[in-house]
Amino acid sequence: MGCTIPSRTNHYESSFRAVARAVGLEFSDSLLDKWSCCGTTFMKDTDFHPWLALSAYNLALSEGEGRDIITLCNGCFNSLKEGNHILQTNPELLERANASISPLKYHGGVRVEHAMSVLYKEIGLPRLKLYIKKPRPLKVAVHYGCHFLRPAKIMQTDNPDDPTTLEELAGVTGATSVRWKTQQDCCGAPVLATNEDLAIHMISKKLVDIMDNTDAQCVLTSCPFCQIQFELHQTRIGKMLNRKIEIPVLFQTQLLGLAMDLEMEELGFDFNLTPVDSILEHFKE
Amino acid sequence: MKIDVEYHELITNKDIDRRFPAAVAATAEGRGLYQCVACGKCSAGCPISDALEVLPHQIIRKAILGLKTQVLSCPTIWVCATCFRCNDRCPEQVNPASIMFVLKNMATDEGIVPEGIQTLVRSLYANGWASTIINYEREELNLPEVPEANDTIRTILDRAGLKKKSLLEEDKG
């Protein structure tokens, strides 16, 4: 669940729910009133043990229900999966974290997966293809977000230097992914809290690269923080560089939803901060 | 003819804290410290190396030398984007990004924490969330309501020994 989705990108969640329902992917909402923030980098940065206790808390809740965790957010994914790895491999730290969360207790039995990996690996491309009603040959620039891929030994999603998961997911809708040099560079979101100028410098390099060196019609993300970073600063960067910086940014699930011809209301395009009409046009029959 | 030579400041004994590298290497995430061979691969692949005065491999080297004050007051550790590319590429399993986490924890102990980070911790401590839940938007999208506060989290953070002085108090000195 995370914080960034219910606070700033609710349309990511609603478009994912719509896609999941369409393809028959079931999950439970029974812990919706108990989850907490994962603590992500800001808590791990400053205070390791409370950060690990938060991971243990969320993992123990899930274990109590006999379920694994699926998350839409790269921050939660990285934080919970790294936390899980530490708790599963370090009994002393597990005991210490459990002391903080009692009467809950984590035993190490939960798997943490990113929603995009679940669509890719568990549902699979052939099954996803069955639901595509409006394939469109769009050109898209896919952005993974570092924490989906790295550290690779722990995240175990894809090859971090040459990943294909998101390109293949986009490909199901008929889209072609463009190659761009700065694709695997960080969007700068984690730096926003400590150095805004640097964070904007980081995303401007990527936006300029996409606009100047590719013929992409939109950017596709699958992390709420990357999405915000790509959308929010376009006008400001345009003013800084004295040129027009404007490209639609969609969630991967929004494009899947369009191609599956799902309810527009659920896909939540009213909440995108960049104009997306140029993309929606392709799906008006 | 005058030749300009750039002199680096000399390191003297008073700059060195010999316990510092051992303390870093004693943590779960810092144990790779001494394995560094200074190949510079971490800095070569760092997406923000163009903006850094002190590069990741230099931070690691300074930490090994025991230059505690220099390392803990260096902005590099706080602008590390935690993209983990250096962890993946390090040929000696030093895990530089993980060591940055250890160093930031130690800086926090010394009361050095950026304001932006404090704001997030304060929100987490108050509500159990780092940012404000917007339920009216969720209602518009027919999404289930999420509680805006979770008091359990405060208890967990307290029990885990949250560094309140550095993280919650306005005047951190």
Tab-separated table of C-alpha atoms in Angstrom:
chain	number	residue	atom	x	y	z
A	1	MET	CA	0.000	0.000	0.000
A	2	GLY	CA	2.552	2.592	1.081
A	3	CYS	CA	2.108	6.336	1.665
A	4	THR	CA	2.798	7.859	-1.714
A	5	ILE	CA	-0.027	6.005	-3.441
A	6	PRO	CA	-2.897	6.910	-1.051
A	7	SER	CA	-1.559	10.443	-0.746
A	8	ARG	CA	-0.558	11.379	-4.274
A	9	THR	CA	-1.127	8.661	-6.884
A	10	ASN	CA	-4.427	6.989	-6.067
A	11	HIS	CA	-5.003	6.517	-9.802
A	12	TYR	CA	-2.071	4.072	-9.918
A	13	GLU	CA	-3.896	1.892	-7.403
A	14	SER	CA	-7.295	2.160	-9.079
A	15	SER	CA	-5.864	1.396	-12.551
A	16	PHE	CA	-3.973	-1.583	-11.123
A	17	ARG	CA	-7.120	-2.872	-9.401
A	18	ALA	CA	-9.016	-2.582	-12.674
A	19	VAL	CA	-6.322	-4.513	-14.580
A	20	ALA	CA	-6.033	-7.144	-11.818
A	21	ARG	CA	-9.788	-7.690	-11.816
A	22	ALA	CA	-9.828	-8.013	-15.604
A	23	VAL	CA	-7.125	-10.683	-15.667
A	24	GLY	CA	-8.327	-12.548	-12.579
A	25	LEU	CA	-5.505	-11.632	-10.198
A	26	GLU	CA	-6.907	-11.796	-6.665
A	27	PHE	CA	-5.501	-10.178	-3.531
A	28	SER	CA	-6.722	-9.387	-0.041
A	29	ASP	CA	-7.518	-5.950	1.423
A	30	SER	CA	-7.978	-7.265	4.970
A	31	LEU	CA	-4.917	-5.433	6.328
A	32	LEU	CA	-5.754	-2.085	4.774
A	33	ASP	CA	-6.501	-0.538	8.171
A	34	LYS	CA	-3.287	-1.847	9.764
A	35	TRP	CA	-0.410	-1.298	7.313
A	36	SER	CA	2.130	1.381	8.110
A	37	CYS	CA	4.690	3.344	6.156
A	38	CYS	CA	7.650	1.083	5.262
A	39	GLY	CA	10.084	3.764	6.438
A	40	THR	CA	11.858	3.527	3.080
A	41	THR	CA	15.177	5.352	2.710
A	42	PHE	CA	14.568	8.252	5.090
A	43	MET	CA	14.116	5.971	8.097
A	44	LYS	CA	16.861	3.539	7.086
A	45	ASP	CA	19.127	6.560	6.496
A	46	THR	CA	18.836	7.788	10.016
A	47	ASP	CA	17.797	5.000	12.333
A	48	PHE	CA	18.332	1.381	11.255
A	49	HIS	CA	16.518	-0.492	14.036
A	50	PRO	CA	13.186	1.374	13.923
A	51	TRP	CA	13.304	0.964	10.116
A	52	LEU	CA	13.774	-2.783	10.458
A	53	ALA	CA	11.017	-2.933	13.089
A	54	LEU	CA	8.601	-1.340	10.589
A	55	SER	CA	9.500	-4.016	8.024
A	56	ALA	CA	8.989	-6.706	10.672
A	57	TYR	CA	5.605	-5.181	11.615
A	58	ASN	CA	4.240	-5.199	8.045
A	59	LEU	CA	5.695	-8.639	7.301
A	60	ALA	CA	4.306	-10.110	10.543
A	61	LEU	CA	0.823	-8.761	9.756
A	62	SER	CA	0.957	-10.477	6.401
A	63	GLU	CA	2.334	-13.703	7.885
A	64	GLY	CA	-0.533	-13.714	10.390
A	65	GLU	CA	-2.984	-13.812	7.489
A	66	GLY	CA	-0.976	-16.552	5.798
A	67	ARG	CA	-0.324	-14.347	2.789
A	68	ASP	CA	2.574	-12.957	0.768
A	69	ILE	CA	2.932	-9.248	-0.016
A	70	ILE	CA	2.340	-7.640	-3.394
A	71	THR	CA	3.221	-3.977	-3.686
A	72	LEU	CA	2.865	-1.305	-6.359
A	73	CYS	CA	5.518	1.014	-4.957
A	74	ASN	CA	9.244	0.593	-5.648
A	75	GLY	CA	10.082	2.207	-2.303
A	76	CYS	CA	7.944	-0.260	-0.345
A	77	PHE	CA	9.162	-3.120	-2.527
A	78	ASN	CA	12.821	-2.357	-1.865
A	79	SER	CA	12.358	-1.554	1.799
A	80	LEU	CA	10.251	-4.624	2.616
A	81	LYS	CA	12.298	-7.005	0.492
A	82	GLU	CA	15.635	-5.806	1.913
A	83	GLY	CA	14.169	-5.784	5.421
A	84	ASN	CA	12.828	-9.280	4.836
A	85	HIS	CA	16.234	-10.472	3.634
A	86	ILE	CA	17.962	-9.058	6.731
A	87	LEU	CA	15.355	-10.552	9.081
A	88	GLN	CA	15.511	-13.952	7.390
A	89	THR	CA	19.306	-14.148	7.474
A	90	ASN	CA	20.129	-12.515	10.817
A	91	PRO	CA	18.481	-14.167	13.868
A	92	GLU	CA	19.788	-11.549	16.315
A	93	LEU	CA	18.261	-8.679	14.356
A	94	LEU	CA	15.027	-10.647	13.937
A	95	GLU	CA	14.789	-11.127	17.693
A	96	ARG	CA	15.455	-7.444	18.328
A	97	ALA	CA	12.830	-6.359	15.775
A	98	ASN	CA	10.292	-8.821	17.193
A	99	ALA	CA	10.794	-7.329	20.665
A	100	SER	CA	9.667	-3.982	19.241
A	101	ILE	CA	6.528	-5.310	17.554
A	102	SER	CA	5.197	-7.760	20.200
A	103	PRO	CA	2.590	-9.196	20.597
A	104	LEU	CA	3.139	-9.591	16.845
A	105	LYS	CA	5.970	-11.891	15.861
A	106	TYR	CA	7.615	-12.415	12.501
A	107	HIS	CA	9.009	-15.846	11.646
A	108	GLY	CA	10.448	-15.102	8.211
A	109	GLY	CA	7.853	-16.826	6.068
A	110	VAL	CA	6.630	-14.063	3.755
A	111	ARG	CA	7.546	-13.414	0.124
A	112	VAL	CA	7.563	-9.820	-1.165
A	113	GLU	CA	6.816	-9.168	-4.851
A	114	HIS	CA	6.318	-6.104	-7.031
A	115	ALA	CA	2.968	-5.973	-8.829
A	116	MET	CA	4.713	-5.672	-12.218
A	117	SER	CA	6.672	-8.877	-11.574
A	118	VAL	CA	3.454	-10.619	-10.589
A	119	LEU	CA	1.799	-9.543	-13.848
A	120	TYR	CA	4.887	-10.600	-15.799
A	121	LYS	CA	5.813	-13.840	-14.048
A	122	GLU	CA	2.616	-15.161	-12.441
A	123	ILE	CA	-0.065	-14.027	-14.886
A	124	GLY	CA	2.300	-14.107	-17.853
A	125	LEU	CA	2.321	-12.371	-21.217
A	126	PRO	CA	0.256	-14.975	-23.155
A	127	ARG	CA	-2.602	-14.698	-20.657
A	128	LEU	CA	-2.400	-10.877	-20.567
A	129	LYS	CA	-2.592	-10.811	-24.373
A	130	LEU	CA	-5.986	-12.535	-24.264
A	131	TYR	CA	-7.497	-9.439	-22.658
A	132	ILE	CA	-6.085	-6.850	-25.074
A	133	LYS	CA	-8.920	-5.409	-27.153
A	134	LYS	CA	-7.245	-2.285	-28.516
A	135	PRO	CA	-3.626	-2.963	-29.437
A	136	ARG	CA	-1.937	0.289	-30.522
A	137	PRO	CA	1.549	0.746	-32.001
A	138	LEU	CA	2.641	3.543	-29.658
A	139	LYS	CA	6.275	4.461	-29.043
A	140	VAL	CA	6.953	4.502	-25.303
A	141	ALA	CA	9.919	5.273	-23.041
A	142	VAL	CA	9.867	2.813	-20.164
A	143	HIS	CA	11.357	3.804	-16.803
A	144	TYR	CA	11.917	1.044	-14.223
A	145	GLY	CA	12.954	2.924	-11.107
A	146	CYS	CA	16.127	1.731	-9.374
A	147	HIS	CA	14.469	-0.016	-6.478
A	148	PHE	CA	12.592	-2.384	-8.769
A	149	LEU	CA	15.949	-3.779	-9.942
A	150	ARG	CA	18.640	-3.077	-7.362
A	151	PRO	CA	20.355	-4.395	-5.350
A	152	ALA	CA	19.911	-7.231	-7.837
A	153	LYS	CA	21.010	-10.035	-5.502
A	154	ILE	CA	18.129	-9.212	-3.170
A	155	MET	CA	15.439	-7.825	-5.475
A	156	GLN	CA	15.772	-10.680	-8.004
A	157	THR	CA	13.399	-9.200	-10.558
A	158	ASP	CA	15.421	-8.771	-13.736
A	159	ASN	CA	18.921	-8.062	-15.074
A	160	PRO	CA	19.560	-4.522	-13.751
A	161	ASP	CA	21.789	-3.535	-16.670
A	162	ASP	CA	19.504	-4.831	-19.400
A	163	PRO	CA	16.021	-5.435	-17.999
A	164	THR	CA	13.064	-6.388	-20.221
A	165	THR	CA	10.088	-6.890	-17.843
A	166	LEU	CA	8.454	-3.517	-18.422
A	167	GLU	CA	9.266	-3.365	-22.142
A	168	GLU	CA	7.585	-6.741	-22.588
A	169	LEU	CA	4.571	-5.700	-20.490
A	170	ALA	CA	4.206	-2.568	-22.649
A	171	GLY	CA	4.717	-4.721	-25.740
A	172	VAL	CA	1.563	-6.683	-24.903
A	173	THR	CA	-0.434	-3.515	-25.723
A	174	GLY	CA	1.225	-3.262	-29.134
A	175	ALA	CA	3.658	-0.564	-27.994
A	176	THR	CA	7.332	-0.447	-28.939
A	177	SER	CA	9.861	0.678	-26.332
A	178	VAL	CA	12.489	3.168	-27.409
A	179	ARG	CA	16.094	2.898	-26.242
A	180	TRP	CA	17.492	5.853	-24.337
A	181	LYS	CA	20.900	6.347	-22.820
A	182	THR	CA	19.840	7.538	-19.372
A	183	GLN	CA	17.087	4.934	-18.975
A	184	GLN	CA	18.652	3.133	-16.005
A	185	ASP	CA	19.674	6.341	-14.211
A	186	CYS	CA	17.906	7.323	-11.014
A	187	CYS	CA	14.992	9.787	-11.388
A	188	GLY	CA	16.227	11.740	-8.372
A	189	ALA	CA	13.149	11.239	-6.178
A	190	PRO	CA	15.066	10.034	-3.091
A	191	VAL	CA	17.231	13.173	-3.242
A	192	LEU	CA	14.231	15.547	-3.109
A	193	ALA	CA	14.233	15.625	0.686
A	194	THR	CA	17.917	16.528	0.959
A	195	ASN	CA	18.805	18.534	-2.176
A	196	GLU	CA	15.952	19.678	-4.421
A	197	ASP	CA	18.212	21.301	-7.042
A	198	LEU	CA	20.158	18.095	-7.546
A	199	ALA	CA	16.938	16.041	-7.717
A	200	ILE	CA	15.636	18.311	-10.486
A	201	HIS	CA	18.980	18.209	-12.298
A	202	MET	CA	18.728	14.404	-12.309
A	203	ILE	CA	15.221	14.240	-13.781
A	204	SER	CA	15.953	17.015	-16.295
A	205	LYS	CA	18.794	14.954	-17.804
A	206	LYS	CA	16.357	12.090	-18.367
A	207	LEU	CA	13.514	14.191	-19.768
A	208	VAL	CA	15.831	16.007	-22.190
A	209	ASP	CA	17.329	12.688	-23.303
A	210	ILE	CA	13.867	11.251	-24.054
A	211	MET	CA	12.677	14.350	-25.884
A	212	ASP	CA	15.834	14.975	-27.937
A	213	ASN	CA	17.052	11.486	-28.700
A	214	THR	CA	13.919	9.361	-29.061
A	215	ASP	CA	10.526	9.536	-30.766
A	216	ALA	CA	8.683	8.345	-27.656
A	217	GLN	CA	5.081	9.537	-27.358
A	218	CYS	CA	4.953	9.028	-23.610
A	219	VAL	CA	6.880	7.837	-20.553
A	220	LEU	CA	5.679	4.741	-18.678
A	221	THR	CA	6.444	4.261	-14.987
A	222	SER	CA	5.489	1.762	-12.321
A	223	CYS	CA	6.637	3.582	-9.195
A	224	PRO	CA	4.581	6.374	-7.617
A	225	PHE	CA	7.621	8.450	-6.727
A	226	CYS	CA	9.229	8.158	-10.170
A	227	GLN	CA	5.877	9.128	-11.708
A	228	ILE	CA	5.651	12.269	-9.562
A	229	GLN	CA	9.270	13.123	-10.333
A	230	PHE	CA	8.687	12.771	-14.104
A	231	GLU	CA	5.440	14.788	-14.043
A	232	LEU	CA	5.826	17.462	-11.430
A	233	HIS	CA	8.917	19.337	-12.603
A	234	GLN	CA	8.322	19.531	-16.367
A	235	THR	CA	7.210	23.192	-16.404
A	236	ARG	CA	9.969	24.247	-14.030
A	237	ILE	CA	12.664	22.473	-16.062
A	238	GLY	CA	11.235	24.020	-19.240
A	239	LYS	CA	11.637	27.491	-17.702
A	240	MET	CA	15.128	26.623	-16.451
A	241	LEU	CA	16.289	25.455	-19.867
A	242	ASN	CA	14.239	28.044	-21.734
A	243	ARG	CA	12.528	25.479	-23.939
A	244	LYS	CA	9.375	23.383	-23.986
A	245	ILE	CA	9.575	20.261	-21.870
A	246	GLU	CA	6.298	18.407	-22.227
A	247	ILE	CA	5.682	14.707	-22.525
A	248	PRO	CA	2.786	12.644	-21.142
A	249	VAL	CA	3.684	10.326	-18.257
A	250	LEU	CA	1.445	7.306	-17.643
A	251	PHE	CA	1.497	4.422	-15.249
A	252	GLN	CA	2.134	1.082	-16.919
A	253	THR	CA	-1.240	-0.073	-15.558
A	254	GLN	CA	-3.012	2.884	-17.198
A	255	LEU	CA	-1.722	1.856	-20.639
A	256	LEU	CA	-2.651	-1.792	-20.004
A	257	GLY	CA	-6.108	-0.617	-18.922
A	258	LEU	CA	-6.557	1.461	-22.088
A	259	ALA	CA	-5.556	-1.447	-24.305
A	260	MET	CA	-7.909	-3.739	-22.361
A	261	ASP	CA	-10.690	-1.205	-22.916
A	262	LEU	CA	-11.419	-0.908	-19.181
A	263	GLU	CA	-13.577	1.781	-17.546
A	264	MET	CA	-11.952	5.194	-18.096
A	265	GLU	CA	-13.070	6.375	-14.655
A	266	GLU	CA	-11.070	3.648	-12.947
A	267	LEU	CA	-7.958	4.421	-14.970
A	268	GLY	CA	-8.053	7.876	-13.372
A	269	PHE	CA	-6.510	10.043	-16.106
A	270	ASP	CA	-8.004	13.140	-14.441
A	271	PHE	CA	-5.299	12.736	-11.817
A	272	ASN	CA	-2.309	12.751	-14.174
A	273	LEU	CA	-0.356	15.989	-13.913
A	274	THR	CA	0.776	15.990	-17.553
A	275	PRO	CA	-1.635	16.326	-20.487
A	276	VAL	CA	-2.402	12.792	-21.701
A	277	ASP	CA	-4.937	13.583	-24.470
A	278	SER	CA	-2.421	12.795	-27.221
A	279	ILE	CA	-2.295	9.214	-25.921
A	280	LEU	CA	-6.025	8.851	-25.161
A	281	GLU	CA	-6.820	9.871	-28.738
A	282	HIS	CA	-5.367	6.619	-30.029
A	283	PHE	CA	-7.905	4.645	-28.028
A	284	LYS	CA	-11.080	6.437	-29.198
A	285	GLU	CA	-11.973	3.496	-31.466
B	1	MET	CA	57.690	30.538	-14.776
B	2	LYS	CA	55.314	29.866	-11.926
B	3	ILE	CA	53.746	26.446	-11.783
B	4	ASP	CA	50.499	26.099	-9.862
B	5	VAL	CA	50.452	22.996	-7.765
B	6	GLU	CA	47.299	22.019	-5.966
B	7	TYR	CA	48.121	21.011	-2.404
B	8	HIS	CA	45.755	18.825	-0.493
B	9	GLU	CA	45.417	19.475	3.176
B	10	LEU	CA	47.652	17.202	5.169
B	11	ILE	CA	45.989	14.623	7.353
B	12	THR	CA	47.332	14.703	10.881
B	13	ASN	CA	46.852	12.351	13.807
B	14	LYS	CA	44.212	14.568	15.377
B	15	ASP	CA	41.958	14.063	12.334
B	16	ILE	CA	42.012	10.310	12.749
B	17	ASP	CA	39.653	8.282	14.884
B	18	ARG	CA	40.950	4.718	14.735
B	19	ARG	CA	37.762	3.256	16.216
B	20	PHE	CA	35.634	4.745	13.452
B	21	PRO	CA	36.276	2.239	10.603
B	22	ALA	CA	35.943	-0.666	13.022
B	23	ALA	CA	32.578	0.694	14.180
B	24	VAL	CA	31.369	0.946	10.558
B	25	ALA	CA	32.580	-2.568	9.728
B	26	ALA	CA	30.878	-3.970	12.845
B	27	THR	CA	27.394	-3.165	11.506
B	28	ALA	CA	25.276	-5.542	9.408
B	29	GLU	CA	25.395	-3.237	6.388
B	30	GLY	CA	28.956	-1.962	6.789
B	31	ARG	CA	30.907	-5.171	6.987
B	32	GLY	CA	32.353	-4.851	3.457
B	33	LEU	CA	34.286	-1.672	4.304
B	34	TYR	CA	37.816	-3.099	4.556
B	35	GLN	CA	37.432	-5.038	1.296
B	36	CYS	CA	37.655	-1.834	-0.776
B	37	VAL	CA	40.567	-1.819	-3.247
B	38	ALA	CA	39.789	1.751	-4.391
B	39	CYS	CA	39.116	0.736	-7.992
B	40	GLY	CA	36.637	3.604	-8.346
B	41	LYS	CA	33.978	1.560	-10.127
B	42	CYS	CA	31.334	2.858	-7.713
B	43	SER	CA	32.141	6.466	-8.586
B	44	ALA	CA	32.366	5.719	-12.313
B	45	GLY	CA	28.808	4.409	-12.391
B	46	CYS	CA	27.306	6.846	-9.880
B	47	PRO	CA	24.441	8.788	-11.535
B	48	ILE	CA	25.250	11.918	-9.524
B	49	SER	CA	29.055	11.845	-9.747
B	50	ASP	CA	28.925	15.025	-11.886
B	51	ALA	CA	27.454	16.891	-8.917
B	52	LEU	CA	29.617	15.520	-6.110
B	53	GLU	CA	32.689	17.133	-4.590
B	54	VAL	CA	33.646	13.976	-2.751
B	55	LEU	CA	32.976	10.791	-4.728
B	56	PRO	CA	31.718	7.487	-3.288
B	57	HIS	CA	35.112	5.703	-3.423
B	58	GLN	CA	36.679	8.687	-1.680
B	59	ILE	CA	34.114	8.471	1.117
B	60	ILE	CA	34.948	4.782	1.557
B	61	ARG	CA	38.699	5.550	1.604
B	62	LYS	CA	38.243	8.368	4.144
B	63	ALA	CA	36.160	6.046	6.321
B	64	ILE	CA	38.900	3.384	6.246
B	65	LEU	CA	41.460	6.018	7.215
B	66	GLY	CA	39.318	6.996	10.207
B	67	LEU	CA	38.479	10.538	9.084
B	68	LYS	CA	35.259	10.491	11.053
B	69	THR	CA	34.454	14.212	11.147
B	70	GLN	CA	35.160	14.715	7.438
B	71	VAL	CA	33.003	11.763	6.462
B	72	LEU	CA	30.048	12.424	8.751
B	73	SER	CA	29.814	16.089	7.773
B	74	CYS	CA	30.139	15.413	4.029
B	75	PRO	CA	27.013	16.199	1.924
B	76	THR	CA	27.785	13.221	-0.349
B	77	ILE	CA	26.344	10.737	2.143
B	78	TRP	CA	22.997	12.571	2.205
B	79	VAL	CA	22.543	13.063	-1.528
B	80	CYS	CA	23.305	9.420	-2.306
B	81	ALA	CA	20.159	8.490	-4.243
B	82	THR	CA	20.350	4.892	-2.965
B	83	CYS	CA	20.034	3.561	-6.516
B	84	PHE	CA	22.316	0.663	-5.460
B	85	ARG	CA	24.187	0.591	-8.763
B	86	CYS	CA	27.485	0.684	-6.841
B	87	ASN	CA	26.406	-2.271	-4.690
B	88	ASP	CA	25.704	-4.292	-7.823
B	89	ARG	CA	28.913	-3.322	-9.621
B	90	CYS	CA	31.480	-3.459	-6.800
B	91	PRO	CA	33.887	-6.319	-7.557
B	92	GLU	CA	34.772	-6.702	-3.863
B	93	GLN	CA	31.284	-6.738	-2.302
B	94	VAL	CA	31.985	-3.535	-0.371
B	95	ASN	CA	28.377	-2.406	-0.921
B	96	PRO	CA	29.096	1.345	-0.918
B	97	ALA	CA	25.410	2.350	-0.873
B	98	SER	CA	24.842	0.198	2.209
B	99	ILE	CA	27.855	1.823	3.868
B	100	MET	CA	26.322	5.253	3.104
B	101	PHE	CA	23.322	4.122	5.173
B	102	VAL	CA	25.604	3.246	8.094
B	103	LEU	CA	27.375	6.617	7.814
B	104	LYS	CA	24.062	8.504	7.727
B	105	ASN	CA	22.983	6.611	10.849
B	106	MET	CA	26.221	7.684	12.550
B	107	ALA	CA	25.771	11.298	11.407
B	108	THR	CA	22.285	11.182	12.923
B	109	ASP	CA	23.834	10.083	16.241
B	110	GLU	CA	25.949	13.252	16.062
B	111	GLY	CA	22.832	15.357	15.454
B	112	ILE	CA	23.541	15.940	11.747
B	113	VAL	CA	20.237	15.385	9.888
B	114	PRO	CA	18.834	17.350	6.921
B	115	GLU	CA	15.586	19.163	7.691
B	116	GLY	CA	13.724	17.403	4.843
B	117	ILE	CA	14.427	14.014	6.408
B	118	GLN	CA	13.323	15.207	9.863
B	119	THR	CA	9.984	16.320	8.406
B	120	LEU	CA	9.333	12.808	7.071
B	121	VAL	CA	10.249	11.129	10.374
B	122	ARG	CA	8.031	13.558	12.318
B	123	SER	CA	5.084	12.731	10.075
B	124	LEU	CA	5.737	9.002	10.431
B	125	TYR	CA	5.930	9.320	14.222
B	126	ALA	CA	2.705	11.341	14.379
B	127	ASN	CA	0.522	9.308	11.980
B	128	GLY	CA	2.276	6.109	10.944
B	129	TRP	CA	2.578	7.561	7.414
B	130	ALA	CA	5.309	9.668	5.829
B	131	SER	CA	2.755	11.694	3.887
B	132	THR	CA	-0.892	12.664	4.287
B	133	ILE	CA	-3.514	10.168	3.119
B	134	ILE	CA	-6.051	11.784	0.770
B	135	ASN	CA	-9.268	9.852	1.285
B	136	TYR	CA	-11.552	12.173	-0.754
B	137	GLU	CA	-9.503	11.298	-3.841
B	138	ARG	CA	-9.826	7.618	-2.980
B	139	GLU	CA	-13.595	8.033	-2.665
B	140	GLU	CA	-13.727	9.638	-6.102
B	141	LEU	CA	-11.941	6.601	-7.534
B	142	ASN	CA	-14.078	4.145	-5.521
B	143	LEU	CA	-11.071	2.961	-3.529
B	144	PRO	CA	-11.425	1.613	0.034
B	145	GLU	CA	-10.751	4.130	2.788
B	146	VAL	CA	-7.339	4.062	4.490
B	147	PRO	CA	-7.060	5.183	8.149
B	148	GLU	CA	-5.283	8.537	8.313
B	149	ALA	CA	-3.431	7.678	11.518
B	150	ASN	CA	-2.050	4.511	13.069
B	151	ASP	CA	-1.045	4.901	16.720
B	152	THR	CA	0.570	1.448	16.914
B	153	ILE	CA	3.499	2.797	14.918
B	154	ARG	CA	4.495	5.309	17.591
B	155	THR	CA	4.747	2.478	20.130
B	156	ILE	CA	6.876	0.403	17.759
B	157	LEU	CA	9.219	3.313	17.024
B	158	ASP	CA	9.512	4.069	20.753
B	159	ARG	CA	10.299	0.464	21.610
B	160	ALA	CA	12.868	0.257	18.798
B	161	GLY	CA	14.629	3.212	20.421
B	162	LEU	CA	13.969	5.950	17.857
B	163	LYS	CA	16.653	8.667	18.074
B	164	LYS	CA	14.127	11.308	19.089
B	165	LYS	CA	16.638	13.992	19.991
B	166	SER	CA	18.134	14.029	16.484
B	167	LEU	CA	15.015	13.213	14.517
B	168	LEU	CA	12.021	14.832	16.205
B	169	GLU	CA	13.280	17.929	17.982
B	170	GLU	CA	13.236	21.211	16.071
B	171	ASP	CA	16.567	22.509	17.352
B	172	LYS	CA	19.067	19.770	16.727
B	173	GLY	CA	22.068	21.893	17.717
